[in-house]
Coordinates of C-alpha atoms and ligand atoms in Angstrom, one line a residue:
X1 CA 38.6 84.2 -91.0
X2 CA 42.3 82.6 -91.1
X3 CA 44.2 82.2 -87.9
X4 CA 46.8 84.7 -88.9
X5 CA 44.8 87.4 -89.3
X6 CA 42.6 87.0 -86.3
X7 CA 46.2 87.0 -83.9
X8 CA 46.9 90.1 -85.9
X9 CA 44.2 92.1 -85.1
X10 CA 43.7 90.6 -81.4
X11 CA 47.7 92.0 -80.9
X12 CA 46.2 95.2 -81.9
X13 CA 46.3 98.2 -79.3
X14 CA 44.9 101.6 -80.6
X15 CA 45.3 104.1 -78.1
X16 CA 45.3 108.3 -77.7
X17 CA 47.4 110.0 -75.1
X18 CA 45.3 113.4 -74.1
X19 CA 46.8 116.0 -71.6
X20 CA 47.1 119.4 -71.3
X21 CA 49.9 121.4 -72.9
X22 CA 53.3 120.4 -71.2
X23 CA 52.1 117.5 -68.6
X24 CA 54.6 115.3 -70.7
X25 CA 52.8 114.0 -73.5
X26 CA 55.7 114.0 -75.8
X27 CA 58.2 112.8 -73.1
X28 CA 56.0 110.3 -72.4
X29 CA 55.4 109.2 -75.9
X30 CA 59.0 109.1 -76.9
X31 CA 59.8 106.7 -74.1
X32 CA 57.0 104.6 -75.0
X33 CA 58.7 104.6 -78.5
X34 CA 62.2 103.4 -76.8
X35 CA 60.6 100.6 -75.4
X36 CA 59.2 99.8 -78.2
X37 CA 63.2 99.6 -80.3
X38 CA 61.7 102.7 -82.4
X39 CA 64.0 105.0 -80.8
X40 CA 67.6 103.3 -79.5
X41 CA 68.7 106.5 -76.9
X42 CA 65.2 108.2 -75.7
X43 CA 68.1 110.6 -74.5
X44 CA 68.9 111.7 -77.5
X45 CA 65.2 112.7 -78.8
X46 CA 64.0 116.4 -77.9
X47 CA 60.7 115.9 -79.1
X48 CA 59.5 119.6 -78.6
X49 CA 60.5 123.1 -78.7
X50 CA 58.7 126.0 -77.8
X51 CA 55.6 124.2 -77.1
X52 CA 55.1 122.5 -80.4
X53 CA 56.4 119.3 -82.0
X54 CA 59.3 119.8 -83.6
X55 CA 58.5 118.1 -86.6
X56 CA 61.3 118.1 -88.4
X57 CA 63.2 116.0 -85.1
X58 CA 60.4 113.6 -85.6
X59 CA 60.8 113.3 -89.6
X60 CA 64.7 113.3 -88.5
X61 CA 64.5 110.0 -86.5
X62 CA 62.1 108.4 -89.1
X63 CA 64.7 108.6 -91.6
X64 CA 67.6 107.9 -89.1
X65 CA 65.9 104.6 -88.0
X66 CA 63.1 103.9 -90.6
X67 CA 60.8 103.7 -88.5
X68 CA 57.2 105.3 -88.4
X69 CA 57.4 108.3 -86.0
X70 CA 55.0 111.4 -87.1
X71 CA 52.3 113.2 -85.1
X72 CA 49.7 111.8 -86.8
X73 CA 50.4 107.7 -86.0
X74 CA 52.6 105.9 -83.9
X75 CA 53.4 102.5 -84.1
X76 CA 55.5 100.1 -82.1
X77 CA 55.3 96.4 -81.4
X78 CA 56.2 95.7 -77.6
X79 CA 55.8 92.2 -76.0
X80 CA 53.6 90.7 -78.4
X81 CA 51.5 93.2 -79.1
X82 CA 51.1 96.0 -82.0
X83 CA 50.6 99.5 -80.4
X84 CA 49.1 102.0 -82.3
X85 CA 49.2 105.7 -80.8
X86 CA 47.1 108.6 -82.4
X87 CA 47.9 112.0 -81.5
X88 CA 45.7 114.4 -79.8
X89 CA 47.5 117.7 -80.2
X90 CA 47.0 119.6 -77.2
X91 CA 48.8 123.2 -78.7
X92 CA 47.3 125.5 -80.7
X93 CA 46.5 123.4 -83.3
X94 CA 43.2 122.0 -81.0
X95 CA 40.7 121.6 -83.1
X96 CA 37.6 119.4 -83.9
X97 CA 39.9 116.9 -85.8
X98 CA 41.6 116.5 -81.8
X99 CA 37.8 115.2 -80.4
X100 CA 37.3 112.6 -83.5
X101 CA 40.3 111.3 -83.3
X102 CA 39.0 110.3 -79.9
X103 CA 36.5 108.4 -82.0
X104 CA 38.7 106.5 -83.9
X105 CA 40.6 104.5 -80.8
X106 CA 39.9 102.0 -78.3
X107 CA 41.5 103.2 -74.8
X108 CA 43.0 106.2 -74.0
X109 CA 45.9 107.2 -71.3
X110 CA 45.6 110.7 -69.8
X111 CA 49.1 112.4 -68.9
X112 CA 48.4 114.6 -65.3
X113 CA 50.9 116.9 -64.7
X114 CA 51.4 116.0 -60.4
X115 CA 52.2 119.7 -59.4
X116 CA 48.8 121.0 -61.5
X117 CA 46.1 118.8 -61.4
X118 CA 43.5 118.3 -63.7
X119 CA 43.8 121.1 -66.4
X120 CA 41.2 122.5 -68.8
X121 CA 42.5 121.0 -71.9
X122 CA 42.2 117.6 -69.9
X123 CA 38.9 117.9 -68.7
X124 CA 37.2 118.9 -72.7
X125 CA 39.0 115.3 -73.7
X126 CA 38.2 113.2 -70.9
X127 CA 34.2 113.8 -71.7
X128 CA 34.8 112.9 -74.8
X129 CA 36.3 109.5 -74.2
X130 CA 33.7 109.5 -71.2
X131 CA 31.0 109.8 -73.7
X132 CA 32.3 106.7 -75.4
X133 CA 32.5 104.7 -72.5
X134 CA 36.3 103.6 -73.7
X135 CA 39.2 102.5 -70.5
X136 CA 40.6 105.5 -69.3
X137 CA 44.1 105.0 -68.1
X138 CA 46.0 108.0 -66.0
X139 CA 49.3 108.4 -65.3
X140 CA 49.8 111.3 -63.0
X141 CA 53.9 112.4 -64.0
X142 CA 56.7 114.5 -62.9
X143 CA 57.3 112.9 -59.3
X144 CA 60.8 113.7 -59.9
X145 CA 59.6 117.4 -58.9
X146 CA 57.6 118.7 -56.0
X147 CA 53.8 118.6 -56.6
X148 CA 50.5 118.0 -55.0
X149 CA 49.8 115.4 -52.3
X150 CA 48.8 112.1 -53.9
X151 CA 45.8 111.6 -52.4
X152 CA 45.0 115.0 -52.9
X153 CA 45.5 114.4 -56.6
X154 CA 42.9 111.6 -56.4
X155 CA 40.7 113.2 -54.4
X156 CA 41.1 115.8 -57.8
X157 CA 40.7 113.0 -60.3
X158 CA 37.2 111.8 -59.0
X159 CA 35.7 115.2 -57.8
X160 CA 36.7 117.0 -60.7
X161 CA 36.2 114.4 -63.6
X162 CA 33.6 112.4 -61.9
X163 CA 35.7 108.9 -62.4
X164 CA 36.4 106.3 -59.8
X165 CA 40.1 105.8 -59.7
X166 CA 42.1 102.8 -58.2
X167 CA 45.7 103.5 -57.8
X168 CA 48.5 100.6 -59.3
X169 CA 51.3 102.0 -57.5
X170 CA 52.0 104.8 -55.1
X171 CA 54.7 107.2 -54.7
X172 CA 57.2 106.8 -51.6
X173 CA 58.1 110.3 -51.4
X174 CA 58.3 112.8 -54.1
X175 CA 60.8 115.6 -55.7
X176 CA 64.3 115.3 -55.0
X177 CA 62.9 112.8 -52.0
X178 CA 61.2 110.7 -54.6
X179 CA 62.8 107.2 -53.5
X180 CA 60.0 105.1 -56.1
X181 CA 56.4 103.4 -56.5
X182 CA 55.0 100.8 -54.1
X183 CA 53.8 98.6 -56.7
X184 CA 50.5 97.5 -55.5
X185 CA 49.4 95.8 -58.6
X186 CA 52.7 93.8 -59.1
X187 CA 53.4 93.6 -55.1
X188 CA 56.8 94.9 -55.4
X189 CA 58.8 98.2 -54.8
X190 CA 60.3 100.1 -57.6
X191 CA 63.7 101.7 -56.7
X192 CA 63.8 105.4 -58.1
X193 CA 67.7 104.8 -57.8
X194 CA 68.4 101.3 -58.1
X195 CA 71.5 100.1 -56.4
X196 CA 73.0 97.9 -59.0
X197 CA 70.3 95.3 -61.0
X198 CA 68.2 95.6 -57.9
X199 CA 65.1 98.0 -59.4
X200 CA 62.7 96.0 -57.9
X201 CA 62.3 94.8 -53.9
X202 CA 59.3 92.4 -53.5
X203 CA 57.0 93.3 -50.4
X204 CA 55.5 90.1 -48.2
X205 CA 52.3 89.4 -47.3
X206 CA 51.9 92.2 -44.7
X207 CA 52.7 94.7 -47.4
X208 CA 55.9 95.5 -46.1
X209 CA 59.5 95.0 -47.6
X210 CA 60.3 91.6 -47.4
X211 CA 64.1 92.3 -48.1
X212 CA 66.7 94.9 -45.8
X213 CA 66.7 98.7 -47.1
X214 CA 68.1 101.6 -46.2
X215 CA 64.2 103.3 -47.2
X216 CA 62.6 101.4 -44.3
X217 CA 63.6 104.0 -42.0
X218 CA 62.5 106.9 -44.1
X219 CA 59.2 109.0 -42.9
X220 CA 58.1 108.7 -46.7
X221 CA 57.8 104.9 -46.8
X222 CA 56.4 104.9 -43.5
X223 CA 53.8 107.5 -45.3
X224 CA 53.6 105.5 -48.7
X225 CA 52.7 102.4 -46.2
X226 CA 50.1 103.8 -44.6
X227 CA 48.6 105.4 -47.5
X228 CA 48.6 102.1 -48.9
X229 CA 46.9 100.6 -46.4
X230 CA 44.2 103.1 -46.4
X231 CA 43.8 102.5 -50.0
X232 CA 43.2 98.6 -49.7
X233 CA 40.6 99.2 -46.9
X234 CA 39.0 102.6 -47.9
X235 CA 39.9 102.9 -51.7
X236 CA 38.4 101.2 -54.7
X237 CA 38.4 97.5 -55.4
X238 CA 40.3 97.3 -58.5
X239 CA 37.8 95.7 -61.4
X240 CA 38.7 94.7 -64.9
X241 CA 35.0 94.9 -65.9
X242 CA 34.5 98.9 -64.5
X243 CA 37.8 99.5 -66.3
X244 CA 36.8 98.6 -69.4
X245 CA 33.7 100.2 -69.4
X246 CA 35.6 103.5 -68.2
X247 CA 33.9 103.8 -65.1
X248 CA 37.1 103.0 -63.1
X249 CA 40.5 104.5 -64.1
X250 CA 43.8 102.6 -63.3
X251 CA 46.4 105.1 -61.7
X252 CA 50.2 105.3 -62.1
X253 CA 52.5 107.7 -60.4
X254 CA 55.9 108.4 -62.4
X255 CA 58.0 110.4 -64.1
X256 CA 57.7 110.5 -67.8
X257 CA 61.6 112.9 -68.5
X258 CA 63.6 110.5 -65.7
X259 CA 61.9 106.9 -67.1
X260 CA 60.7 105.9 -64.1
X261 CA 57.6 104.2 -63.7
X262 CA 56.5 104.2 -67.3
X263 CA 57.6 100.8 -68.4
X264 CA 55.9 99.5 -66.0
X265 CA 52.9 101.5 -66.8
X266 CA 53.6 100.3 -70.5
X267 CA 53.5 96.8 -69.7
X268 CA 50.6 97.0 -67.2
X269 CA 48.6 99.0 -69.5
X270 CA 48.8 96.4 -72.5
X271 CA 47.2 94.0 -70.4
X272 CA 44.2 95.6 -69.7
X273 CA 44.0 97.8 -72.5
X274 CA 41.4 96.3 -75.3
X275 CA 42.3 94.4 -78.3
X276 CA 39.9 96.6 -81.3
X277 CA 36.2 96.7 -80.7
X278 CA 33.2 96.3 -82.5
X279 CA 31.6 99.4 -83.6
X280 CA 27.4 100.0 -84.4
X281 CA 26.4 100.5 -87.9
X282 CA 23.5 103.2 -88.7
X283 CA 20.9 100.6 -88.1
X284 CA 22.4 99.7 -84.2
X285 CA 24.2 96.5 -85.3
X286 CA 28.0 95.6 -84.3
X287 CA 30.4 94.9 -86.4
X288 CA 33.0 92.5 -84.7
X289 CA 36.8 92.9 -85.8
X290 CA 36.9 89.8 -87.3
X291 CA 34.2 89.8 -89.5
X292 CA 35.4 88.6 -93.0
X293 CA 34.5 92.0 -94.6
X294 CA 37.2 95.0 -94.4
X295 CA 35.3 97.9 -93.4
X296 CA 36.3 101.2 -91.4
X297 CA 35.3 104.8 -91.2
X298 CA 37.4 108.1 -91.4
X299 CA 38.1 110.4 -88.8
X300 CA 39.9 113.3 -90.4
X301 CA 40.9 114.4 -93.8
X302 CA 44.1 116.3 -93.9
X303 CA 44.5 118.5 -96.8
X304 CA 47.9 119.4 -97.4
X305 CA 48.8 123.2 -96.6
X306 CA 51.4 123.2 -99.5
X307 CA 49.6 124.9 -102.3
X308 CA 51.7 122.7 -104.7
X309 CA 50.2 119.5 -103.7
X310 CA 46.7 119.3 -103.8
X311 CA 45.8 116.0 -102.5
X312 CA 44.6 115.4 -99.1
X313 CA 44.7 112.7 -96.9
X314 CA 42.0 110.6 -95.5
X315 CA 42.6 108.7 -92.5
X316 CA 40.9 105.5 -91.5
X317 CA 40.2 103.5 -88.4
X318 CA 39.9 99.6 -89.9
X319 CA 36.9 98.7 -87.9
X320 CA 36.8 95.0 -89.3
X321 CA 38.3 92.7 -92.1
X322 CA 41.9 93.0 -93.5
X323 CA 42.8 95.6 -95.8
X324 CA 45.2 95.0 -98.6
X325 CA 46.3 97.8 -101.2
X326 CA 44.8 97.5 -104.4
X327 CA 41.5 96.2 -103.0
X328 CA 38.6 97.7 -104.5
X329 CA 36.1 99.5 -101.8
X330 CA 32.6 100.9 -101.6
X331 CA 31.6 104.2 -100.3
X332 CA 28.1 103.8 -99.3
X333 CA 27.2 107.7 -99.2
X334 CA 28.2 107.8 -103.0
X335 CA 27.4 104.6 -104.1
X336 CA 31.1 104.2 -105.4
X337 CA 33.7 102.3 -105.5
X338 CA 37.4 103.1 -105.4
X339 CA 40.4 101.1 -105.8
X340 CA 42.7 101.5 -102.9
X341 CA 46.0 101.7 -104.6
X342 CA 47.7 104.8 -103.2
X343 CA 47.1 104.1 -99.2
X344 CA 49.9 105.4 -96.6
X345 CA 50.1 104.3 -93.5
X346 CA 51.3 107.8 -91.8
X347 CA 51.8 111.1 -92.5
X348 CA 55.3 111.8 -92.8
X349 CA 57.7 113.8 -95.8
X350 CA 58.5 110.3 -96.8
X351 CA 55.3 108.3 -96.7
X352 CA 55.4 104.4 -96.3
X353 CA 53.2 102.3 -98.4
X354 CA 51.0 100.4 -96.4
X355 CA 50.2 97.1 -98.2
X356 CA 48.2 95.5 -95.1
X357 CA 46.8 96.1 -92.4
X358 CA 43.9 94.7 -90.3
X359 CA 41.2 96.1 -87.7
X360 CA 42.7 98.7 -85.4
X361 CA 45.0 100.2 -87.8
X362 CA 44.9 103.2 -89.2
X363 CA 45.2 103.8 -92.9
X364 CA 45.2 106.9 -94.8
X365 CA 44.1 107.0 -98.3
X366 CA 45.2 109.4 -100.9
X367 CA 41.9 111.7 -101.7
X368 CA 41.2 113.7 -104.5
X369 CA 38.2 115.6 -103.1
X370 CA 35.7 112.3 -102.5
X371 CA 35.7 111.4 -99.0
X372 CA 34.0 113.4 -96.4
X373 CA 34.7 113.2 -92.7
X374 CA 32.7 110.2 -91.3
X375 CA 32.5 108.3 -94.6
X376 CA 31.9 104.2 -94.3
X377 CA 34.8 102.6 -96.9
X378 CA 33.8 99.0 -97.2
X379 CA 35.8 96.3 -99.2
X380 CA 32.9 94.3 -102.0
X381 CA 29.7 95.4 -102.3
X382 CA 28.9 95.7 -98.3
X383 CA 26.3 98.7 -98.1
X384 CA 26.0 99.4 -94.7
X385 CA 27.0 102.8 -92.5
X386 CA 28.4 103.2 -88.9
X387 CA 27.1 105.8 -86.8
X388 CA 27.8 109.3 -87.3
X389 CA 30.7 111.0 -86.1
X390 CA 28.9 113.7 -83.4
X391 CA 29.1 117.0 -83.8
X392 CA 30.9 118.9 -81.6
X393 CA 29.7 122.0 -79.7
X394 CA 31.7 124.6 -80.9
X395 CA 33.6 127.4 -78.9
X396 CA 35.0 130.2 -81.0
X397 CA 33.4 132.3 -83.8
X398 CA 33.3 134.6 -86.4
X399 CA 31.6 136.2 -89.0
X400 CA 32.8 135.6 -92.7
X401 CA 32.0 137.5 -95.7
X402 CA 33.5 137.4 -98.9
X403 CA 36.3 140.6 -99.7
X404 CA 34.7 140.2 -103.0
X405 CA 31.4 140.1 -103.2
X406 CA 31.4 139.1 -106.9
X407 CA 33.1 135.6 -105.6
X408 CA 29.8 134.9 -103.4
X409 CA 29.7 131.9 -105.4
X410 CA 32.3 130.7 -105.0
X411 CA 32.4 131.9 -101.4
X412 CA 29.7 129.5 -100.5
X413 CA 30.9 126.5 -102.9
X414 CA 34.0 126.1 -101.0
X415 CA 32.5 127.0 -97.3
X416 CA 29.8 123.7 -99.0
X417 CA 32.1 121.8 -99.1
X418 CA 34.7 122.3 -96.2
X419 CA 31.6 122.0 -93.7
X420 CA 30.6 118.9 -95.4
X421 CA 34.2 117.8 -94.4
X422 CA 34.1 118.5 -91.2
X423 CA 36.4 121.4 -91.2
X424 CA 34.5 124.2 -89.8
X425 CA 30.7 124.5 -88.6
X426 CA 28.5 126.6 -90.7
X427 CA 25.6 129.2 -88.7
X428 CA 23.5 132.0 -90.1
X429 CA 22.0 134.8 -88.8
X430 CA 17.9 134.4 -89.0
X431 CA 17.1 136.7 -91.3
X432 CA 20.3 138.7 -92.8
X433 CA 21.7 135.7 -93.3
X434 CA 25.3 136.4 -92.4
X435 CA 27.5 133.4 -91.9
X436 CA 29.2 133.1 -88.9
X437 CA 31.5 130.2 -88.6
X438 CA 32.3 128.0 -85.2
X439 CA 35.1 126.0 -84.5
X440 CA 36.6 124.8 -80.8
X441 CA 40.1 125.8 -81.7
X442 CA 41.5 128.7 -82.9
X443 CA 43.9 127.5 -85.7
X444 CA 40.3 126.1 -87.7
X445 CA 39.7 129.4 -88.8
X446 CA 43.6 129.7 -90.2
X447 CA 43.0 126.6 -92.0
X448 CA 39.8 127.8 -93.3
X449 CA 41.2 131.0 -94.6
X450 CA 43.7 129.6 -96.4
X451 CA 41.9 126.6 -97.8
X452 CA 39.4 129.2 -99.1
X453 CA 42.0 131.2 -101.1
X454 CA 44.2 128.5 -102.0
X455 CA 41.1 126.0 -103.2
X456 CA 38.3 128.3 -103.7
X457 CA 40.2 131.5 -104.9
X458 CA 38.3 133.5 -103.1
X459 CA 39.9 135.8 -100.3
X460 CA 37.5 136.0 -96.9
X461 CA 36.9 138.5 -94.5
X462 CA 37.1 137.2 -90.8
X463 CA 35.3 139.7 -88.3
X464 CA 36.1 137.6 -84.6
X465 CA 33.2 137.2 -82.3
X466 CA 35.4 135.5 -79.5
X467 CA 34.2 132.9 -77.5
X468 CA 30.0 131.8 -76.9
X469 CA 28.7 129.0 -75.1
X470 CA 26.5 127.6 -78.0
X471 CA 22.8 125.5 -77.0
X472 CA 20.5 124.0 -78.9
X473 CA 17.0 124.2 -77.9
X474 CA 14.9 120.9 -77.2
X475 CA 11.0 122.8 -78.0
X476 CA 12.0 125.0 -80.7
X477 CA 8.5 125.5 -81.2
X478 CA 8.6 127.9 -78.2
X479 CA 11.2 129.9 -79.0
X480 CA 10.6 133.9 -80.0
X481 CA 13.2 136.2 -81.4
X482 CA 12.4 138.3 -78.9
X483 CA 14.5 136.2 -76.3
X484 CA 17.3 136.9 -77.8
X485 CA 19.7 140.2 -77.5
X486 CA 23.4 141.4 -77.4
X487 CA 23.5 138.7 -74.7
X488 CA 22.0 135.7 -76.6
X489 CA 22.4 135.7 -80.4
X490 CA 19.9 133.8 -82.0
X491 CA 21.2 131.8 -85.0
X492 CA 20.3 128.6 -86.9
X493 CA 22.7 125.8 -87.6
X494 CA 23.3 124.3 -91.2
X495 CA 20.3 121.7 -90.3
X496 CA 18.2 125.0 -89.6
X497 CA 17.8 123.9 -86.6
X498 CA 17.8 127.1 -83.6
X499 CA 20.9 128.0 -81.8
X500 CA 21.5 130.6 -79.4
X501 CA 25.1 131.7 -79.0
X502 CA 25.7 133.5 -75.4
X503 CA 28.1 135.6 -74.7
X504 CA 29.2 133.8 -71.4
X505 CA 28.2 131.0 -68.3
X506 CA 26.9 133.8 -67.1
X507 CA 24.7 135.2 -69.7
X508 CA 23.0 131.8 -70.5
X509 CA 22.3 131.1 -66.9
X510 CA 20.5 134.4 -66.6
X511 CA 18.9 133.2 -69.8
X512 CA 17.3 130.2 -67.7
X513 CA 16.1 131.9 -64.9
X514 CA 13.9 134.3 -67.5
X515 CA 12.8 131.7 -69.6
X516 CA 12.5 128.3 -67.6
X517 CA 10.4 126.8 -70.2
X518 CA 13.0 127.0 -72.8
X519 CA 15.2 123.7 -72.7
X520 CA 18.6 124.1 -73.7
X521 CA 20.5 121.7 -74.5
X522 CA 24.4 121.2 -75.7
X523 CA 26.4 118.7 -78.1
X524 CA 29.3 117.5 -76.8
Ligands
LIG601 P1 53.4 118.0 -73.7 O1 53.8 117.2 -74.9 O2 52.3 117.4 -72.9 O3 53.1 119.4 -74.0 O4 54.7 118.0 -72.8 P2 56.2 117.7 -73.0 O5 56.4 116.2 -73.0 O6 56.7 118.5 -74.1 O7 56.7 118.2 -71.6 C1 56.6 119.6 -71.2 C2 57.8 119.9 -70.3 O8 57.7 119.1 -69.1 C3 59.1 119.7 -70.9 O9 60.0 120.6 -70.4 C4 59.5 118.3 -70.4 O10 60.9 118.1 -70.3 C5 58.9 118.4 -69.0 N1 58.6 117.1 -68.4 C6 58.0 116.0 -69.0 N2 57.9 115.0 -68.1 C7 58.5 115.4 -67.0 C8 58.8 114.7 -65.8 O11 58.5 113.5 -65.5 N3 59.5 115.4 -64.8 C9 59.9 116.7 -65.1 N4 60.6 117.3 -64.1 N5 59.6 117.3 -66.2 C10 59.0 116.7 -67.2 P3 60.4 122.0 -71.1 O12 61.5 122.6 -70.4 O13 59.1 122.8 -71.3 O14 60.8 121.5 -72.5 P4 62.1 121.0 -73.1 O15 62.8 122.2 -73.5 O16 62.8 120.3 -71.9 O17 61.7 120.0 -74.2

């Protein structure tokens, strides 16, 4: 592989931010994106209203600077390297599509909200990155206001999440009081309010300042101190290796809204976050970034909600090779090829052309009804398949029906095919056969709907069954009908394998105590 091409994609960073609603995802992002030159005045950018992006400020900046700002991609190039962030929408518009696109990067950074702790939304994402074993990078924000005790918080981090954390810098004080970070990993201190061009004071080999400052006589750098030096004797060792295996998460202290703290965090994170990895075909072999062959997988298919535009978009993670438009690529599933002419590189009102782009990018590819969710797109004749996407276990449900019964057809043509994409997940009753539909978020079902009457012409009927804790069963073989009740729906997924949908924690764990021998199991 040329030279060129093999910088390029080592330069790549491909990263997901995941937080809970309001923990400063979108602050955080938009500063990332001034450091980057996308945005000139962070300042100026209100990213968000009524918690959910503002699209149209987004779109406005594109066009203002002509630069790629959307909430699908982001991408800057800072200090050498090209950054690639892919949102996670934390709103009501969590769905499934939120947990693959989890699949599709290399590292992710998890926004903590320092008066909260770790939130719900936080925990479902961090498993999910867990599961793949990717860096885990947190950055525990809004110092600038009165929240939790630090240690406290990473007390939470590790009891909670079940990660070892090592702390990069430490708050000296907090809230109005919050005077900056004791840089541990740079050995320096980082003036909230820096008095002129001094921002940062270096500390000496005690750990101490090593220069005169007012803060030396302040109860919260005496504090900071000594929690530092607890940390070096008690705390974890910090090691590259656990943190790229996501067994050890770096932590930064900050504040996303007052842009403190998160360059640093920027720059800091770029060094240890991984350039793009290999990923494992079908058949358990890697394929390394720089193989000669483009190859990559897709993650989500966004079909456009505008009934006058048809065409959906197919997004792909570039796990190896170059891609360059007009190449001609093979979809292993269909045996097919396809010539990659209309390709975008975001999602946007005015969509860029994407003429190349190399392993860790992400593509999207105009799609007239081809691809499915976790498709292999390979450039030549390549024949091979990664692994496939998991399957998520889902949390909300409902029952569907056709309004008109005389559309059954087409009913279960278009419910076919938008399982098949990944959309929705399909169940049935055992023996009436109703269809019940799961999803993890609520706007799924919306999306469904509407897809349904503005694809399928057919209008649905949505009866809610509200939340279930869904299990699969390891010995099938010993399941009876009987077992189940108002409590404990029995079901079968659209492999026909046996599911039981409880109503609650509570009403599976009663489950388990009466049947013992019945091993449950869940997807993630
Ligand atoms: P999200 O994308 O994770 O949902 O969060 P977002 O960045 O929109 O931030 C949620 C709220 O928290 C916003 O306030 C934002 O200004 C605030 N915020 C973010 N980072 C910090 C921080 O470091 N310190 C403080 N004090 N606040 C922070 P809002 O009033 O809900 O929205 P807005 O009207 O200001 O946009």
């Amino acid at each position: 592989m040329e030279k060129k091409i093999q910088d390029d994609i080592n330069s790549r960073r491909t990263f997901a931010i995941i937080s809970h609603p309001d923990a400063g995802k979108t602050t955080i992002t938009e500063k990332l994106l001034y450091f980057g030159g996308a945005i000139r005045d962070a300042g100026t950018v209100k990213g968000k209203k009524t918690g959910k992006y503002a699209t149209s400020d987004w779109m406005e900046i594109e066009k203002q600077r002509g630069i790629s700002v959307t909430s699908s991609v982001l991408q800057f190039d800072y200090a050498g390297k090209r950054v690639n962030i892919l949102d996670t929408p934390g709103h009501e518009d969590f769905s499934e599509d939120t947990y693959r696109t989890l699949m599709a990067v290399d590292a992710a950074v998890m926004m903590v909200d320092s008066a909260k702790g770790i939130e719900p939304q936080t925990i479902k994402l961090f498993k999910v990155c867990r599961m793949r074993g990717i860096p885990i990078f947190t950055f525990i924000n809004k110092m600038d206001r009165q929240g939790k005790e630090p240690l406290e918080l990473m007390e939470e981090l590790e009891e909670v999440l079940g990660i070892q954390s090592y702390a990069m810098n430490w708050p000296i004080g907090m809230g109005k009081e919050f005077l900056g970070i004791y840089d541990r990993y740079n050995n320096r201190i980082e003036l909230a309010r820096p008095e002129g061009e001094q921002r940062y004071l270096p500390v000496n080999e005690e750990g101490e300042l090593a220069v005169e400052h007012s803060m030396t006589a302040t109860s919260y750098y005496k504090q900071a101190l000594e929690d530092v030096m607890l940390l070096n004797e008690a705390g974890n060792s910090f090691d590259e290796e656990r943190v790229a295996k996501g067994e050890l998460t770096p932590v930064f202290f900050g504040s996303a809204l007052t842009n403190f703290g998160v360059q640093t965090f920027l720059e800091t994170f770029l060094q240890f976050a991984p350039p793009p990895q290999a990923r494992k075909t079908r058949e358990g072999e890697d394929v390394e970034p720089e193989s000669e062959v483009f190859s990559g997988f897709i993650f989500k298919i966004q079909a456009n909600m505008n009934p006058a535009h048809r065409d959906r978009i197919a997004f792909v993670r570039i796990v190896s090779g170059k891609f360059e438009r007009g190449m001609s690529v093979n979809v292993p599933r269909l045996s097919k090829n396809f010539k990659l002419s209309q390709t975008t590189q975001f999602l946007a009102d005015d969509r860029e052309t994407v003429n190349e782009a190399v392993a860790g990018d992400i593509i999207g590819l105009y799609d007239t009804g081809n691809y499915q969710i976790g498709d292999t797109v390979i450039g030549g004749k390549g024949s091979f398949q990664f692994e496939a996407l998991p399957q998520f276990t889902p949390e909300l449900f409902v029952r569907v029906a056709a309004k008109n019964v005389m559309k059954s057809k087409q009913f279960h043509k278009g419910i076919l095919q938008l399982v098949q994409e990944g959309a929705i997940q399909y169940y049935k009753t055992l023996h009436t056969e109703e269809v019940i539909l799961g999803a993890v978020g609520q706007l799924q079902f919306e999306v469904f709907e509407h897809r349904m009457r503005a694809e399928y012409n057919v209008d649905v009927q949505m009866e809610t069954m509200g939340s279930k804790v869904a299990r699969w069963i390891e010995n099938e073989e010993d399941v009876k009908e009987s077992m189940a009740g108002q409590r404990a729906l029995l079901v079968k997924d659209r492999f026909d394998r046996k599911v039981f949908l409880f109503e609650n924690d509570f009403a599976m764990r009663w489950f388990q105590d009466k049947f013992p021998d019945i091993h449950l199991y869940n997807l993630l």
